[in-house]
Amino acid sequence: MPTARTTQTRIESEALLLRFVAYRDSDVIATFFTRTDGKIGAIVPAGRKSARRVGGAMEPMHTLHVSLEDRGRELGTLKEARVVVQRFGLVGDLDALDAAGTALRWLRHVCPPRIPEPRAWDTVTGLLDTLDARQHPPRSALAIAALRLLADVGYALEFEHCVRCGRGCPPGKPAFIDAARGGLICQSCGGAPARIGGELRARAADITRGEEPELTDEDAEELLVLVDAAMRAHAGGEG
Ligand SMILES: [Zn+2]
């Protein structure tokens, strides 16, 4: 197996568009999250003119197939993009659209470049499908996917043990929590400004393990505050 890419290669992959920004006079830099290679930035030559050509493909929320020329440098070059899974149900719903945009922003922030993250791919495309099908309230679906996404990329929030001393918190008991520091912090370890109730703590631990408990709107909002703090703390991979 070659250990480094020294020549030009093609990346052919399903992808989500995470960002699309103007670059130089007429080019555009797109940031994709690819199924095979993780997050990759690519120049879209004359992207603003060719926006129609690569077209509908330059909208987030749909799953694309992209063909990227990769010379091992920071940025690849987009050769082709087309939509392979359309999610127009999502586009018509502002709350769903907002939830999808938030998930894609978090994905961009917590994924380092060029590291394949197959579980994160499944989690986020699964969320987009759920939002598109309008099966669940968007904020609740987002909270569940976000806890999973943190676990997928190695930043699972700990809801059952103190992250400092490892001591278990008895089931059903409320606990102090600092999401930026990874989860529960027991009283002996100094506690934390925020608290989480025993029932929600159990549901959050279930979600992190891959289960799908029912969440009330209040549960979802409380979890999303924690998730947002955790995502901010891990937002090193922006690009
Ligand atoms: Zn402790």
XYZ file of C-alpha atoms and ligand atoms in Angstrom:
240
model
C 0.000 0.000 0.000
C 1.327 3.448 -0.838
C 1.882 5.526 2.258
C 1.473 8.934 0.656
C -0.262 10.382 -2.324
C 2.478 11.696 -4.548
C 0.558 11.823 -7.790
C -2.754 13.151 -8.856
C -5.641 10.983 -7.851
C -9.382 11.153 -8.214
C -11.720 11.054 -5.301
C -15.127 9.748 -6.309
C -17.546 9.843 -3.435
C -20.924 10.691 -2.133
C -20.680 14.015 -0.339
C -22.509 16.729 1.537
C -21.782 20.369 0.799
C -20.768 22.098 4.032
C -19.759 25.502 2.727
C -19.498 27.477 -0.478
C -17.493 30.733 -0.435
C -16.239 33.107 -3.117
C -12.493 32.968 -3.821
C -10.434 35.282 -6.037
C -12.289 36.787 -9.008
C -14.603 34.087 -10.112
C -13.631 30.904 -8.324
C -15.382 29.385 -5.394
C -14.095 27.189 -2.602
C -16.453 24.471 -1.559
C -16.032 22.403 1.589
C -17.407 18.903 1.214
C -17.903 16.128 3.700
C -17.231 13.017 1.638
C -18.238 9.525 2.615
C -14.836 8.083 1.664
C -12.327 10.752 2.671
C -14.030 12.961 5.265
C -13.906 16.731 5.015
C -12.177 18.152 1.940
C -11.942 21.662 0.530
C -12.022 22.052 -3.238
C -11.687 24.863 -5.702
C -14.613 25.124 -8.064
C -13.008 26.818 -11.084
C -15.079 29.740 -12.318
C -17.507 28.513 -9.699
C -19.684 31.575 -9.720
C -20.205 31.355 -13.462
C -20.509 27.604 -13.459
C -22.832 27.601 -10.475
C -25.569 26.633 -12.847
C -23.505 23.820 -14.362
C -22.568 22.192 -11.063
C -25.845 23.496 -10.390
C -28.464 22.360 -8.036
C -25.506 20.350 -6.755
C -24.270 23.391 -4.883
C -27.082 23.329 -2.384
C -26.572 21.777 1.001
C -29.164 19.250 2.268
C -29.001 17.013 -0.804
C -26.548 14.140 -1.070
C -24.177 14.683 -3.968
C -21.813 12.568 -5.937
C -18.573 14.486 -6.424
C -15.515 13.868 -8.502
C -12.475 15.674 -7.105
C -8.972 15.948 -8.503
C -6.600 15.539 -5.593
C -2.913 16.394 -5.786
C -2.362 15.848 -2.088
C -2.472 19.580 -1.427
C -4.809 21.264 0.919
C -7.410 21.984 -1.738
C -8.609 19.624 -4.410
C -10.355 20.696 -7.592
C -13.984 19.888 -8.229
C -14.453 18.266 -11.621
C -18.063 17.210 -11.347
C -20.938 17.245 -8.904
C -24.451 15.961 -9.204
C -27.317 15.389 -6.836
C -27.959 11.746 -6.024
C -30.435 12.132 -3.126
C -32.799 15.103 -3.258
C -34.383 16.364 -0.071
C -36.899 18.930 -1.143
C -39.248 18.082 1.746
C -36.654 19.597 3.994
C -36.217 22.728 1.914
C -39.877 23.613 2.411
C -39.734 23.556 6.217
C -37.887 26.387 7.973
C -37.391 24.535 11.261
C -36.082 21.470 9.465
C -33.845 23.625 7.302
C -32.476 25.340 10.388
C -31.797 21.987 12.088
C -30.040 20.672 8.982
C -27.922 23.818 8.680
C -26.904 23.536 12.334
C -25.896 19.878 11.922
C -23.815 20.659 8.833
C -22.097 23.542 10.640
C -21.237 21.290 13.581
C -19.938 18.646 11.173
C -17.671 21.256 9.585
C -16.428 22.401 12.986
C -15.674 19.063 14.649
C -14.322 17.020 11.741
C -10.628 17.401 10.995
C -9.754 17.571 7.291
C -9.288 14.353 5.328
C -10.121 11.914 8.086
C -12.850 9.472 7.031
C -15.715 9.557 9.530
C -18.135 6.866 8.311
C -20.278 6.914 11.452
C -20.645 10.680 11.312
C -21.635 10.293 7.657
C -24.387 7.844 8.600
C -25.581 9.999 11.498
C -25.845 13.220 9.524
C -27.314 11.747 6.338
C -29.765 9.853 8.580
C -30.756 13.126 10.236
C -31.255 14.802 6.844
C -33.483 11.896 5.741
C -35.518 12.137 8.957
C -35.938 15.888 8.545
C -36.861 15.435 4.891
C -39.513 12.845 5.753
C -40.884 15.111 8.528
C -41.170 12.082 10.789
C -40.012 13.766 13.990
C -39.955 17.293 15.395
C -36.789 18.862 13.915
C -35.255 20.024 17.221
C -35.703 16.631 18.819
C -34.196 14.861 15.789
C -31.310 17.349 15.865
C -30.629 16.766 19.582
C -30.508 12.986 19.099
C -28.274 13.207 16.025
C -25.984 15.727 17.720
C -25.295 13.522 20.758
C -24.522 10.673 18.348
C -22.338 12.907 16.189
C -20.241 13.825 19.232
C -19.807 10.114 19.987
C -19.042 9.334 16.324
C -16.092 11.723 16.229
C -14.718 10.678 19.617
C -16.210 13.410 21.809
C -19.092 11.500 23.397
C -20.584 13.356 26.342
C -20.410 11.356 29.567
C -23.764 11.223 31.378
C -23.122 8.429 33.873
C -19.686 9.017 35.379
C -17.684 11.980 36.581
C -15.214 12.919 33.826
C -12.581 13.886 36.419
C -12.585 11.022 38.933
C -14.640 8.376 37.110
C -17.092 7.862 39.942
C -20.516 6.640 38.772
C -23.583 8.771 39.394
C -26.470 6.724 40.858
C -29.351 6.212 38.393
C -32.164 8.736 38.681
C -30.096 11.354 40.497
C -29.535 14.835 39.099
C -25.915 15.758 38.443
C -23.636 18.673 37.687
C -22.561 18.837 34.058
C -20.023 20.815 32.045
C -20.414 19.862 28.398
C -17.314 21.811 27.359
C -15.312 19.552 29.691
C -16.969 16.357 28.444
C -19.865 15.618 30.801
C -20.696 15.091 34.466
C -18.476 16.574 37.157
C -19.219 15.323 40.659
C -19.461 17.514 43.716
C -16.118 16.269 45.125
C -14.451 17.339 41.885
C -15.903 20.827 42.168
C -19.218 20.398 40.388
C -20.288 22.670 37.525
C -22.678 25.595 37.038
C -25.205 23.526 35.064
C -27.317 20.640 36.327
C -29.130 17.867 34.500
C -32.048 15.889 35.926
C -31.870 12.129 36.478
C -34.426 11.164 33.835
C -32.990 13.288 31.074
C -29.517 12.074 32.012
C -30.656 8.482 31.469
C -32.258 9.334 28.134
C -29.117 11.159 26.982
C -26.955 8.176 27.934
C -29.318 5.913 25.947
C -29.023 8.160 22.891
C -25.234 8.131 23.117
C -25.420 4.305 23.140
C -27.480 4.344 19.948
C -31.013 4.051 21.303
C -33.795 6.408 20.301
C -35.890 7.422 23.332
C -38.730 9.911 23.051
C -37.700 13.477 23.826
C -40.028 16.287 24.803
C -39.399 19.727 23.324
C -37.961 20.821 26.695
C -35.629 17.795 26.770
C -34.433 18.569 23.251
C -33.722 22.226 24.065
C -31.851 21.312 27.243
C -29.706 18.777 25.405
C -29.059 21.189 22.547
C -27.593 23.735 24.983
C -25.159 21.050 26.178
C -24.367 19.927 22.634
C -23.694 23.475 21.512
C -21.188 23.982 24.357
C -19.464 20.690 23.500
C -19.297 21.492 19.785
C -17.792 24.904 20.557
C -15.170 23.288 22.795
C -14.163 20.904 20.005
C -14.400 23.297 17.087
C -10.761 22.859 16.107
C -11.301 21.374 12.682
C -12.928 24.372 11.048
C -12.167 24.837 7.406
Zn -15.498 13.409 40.356
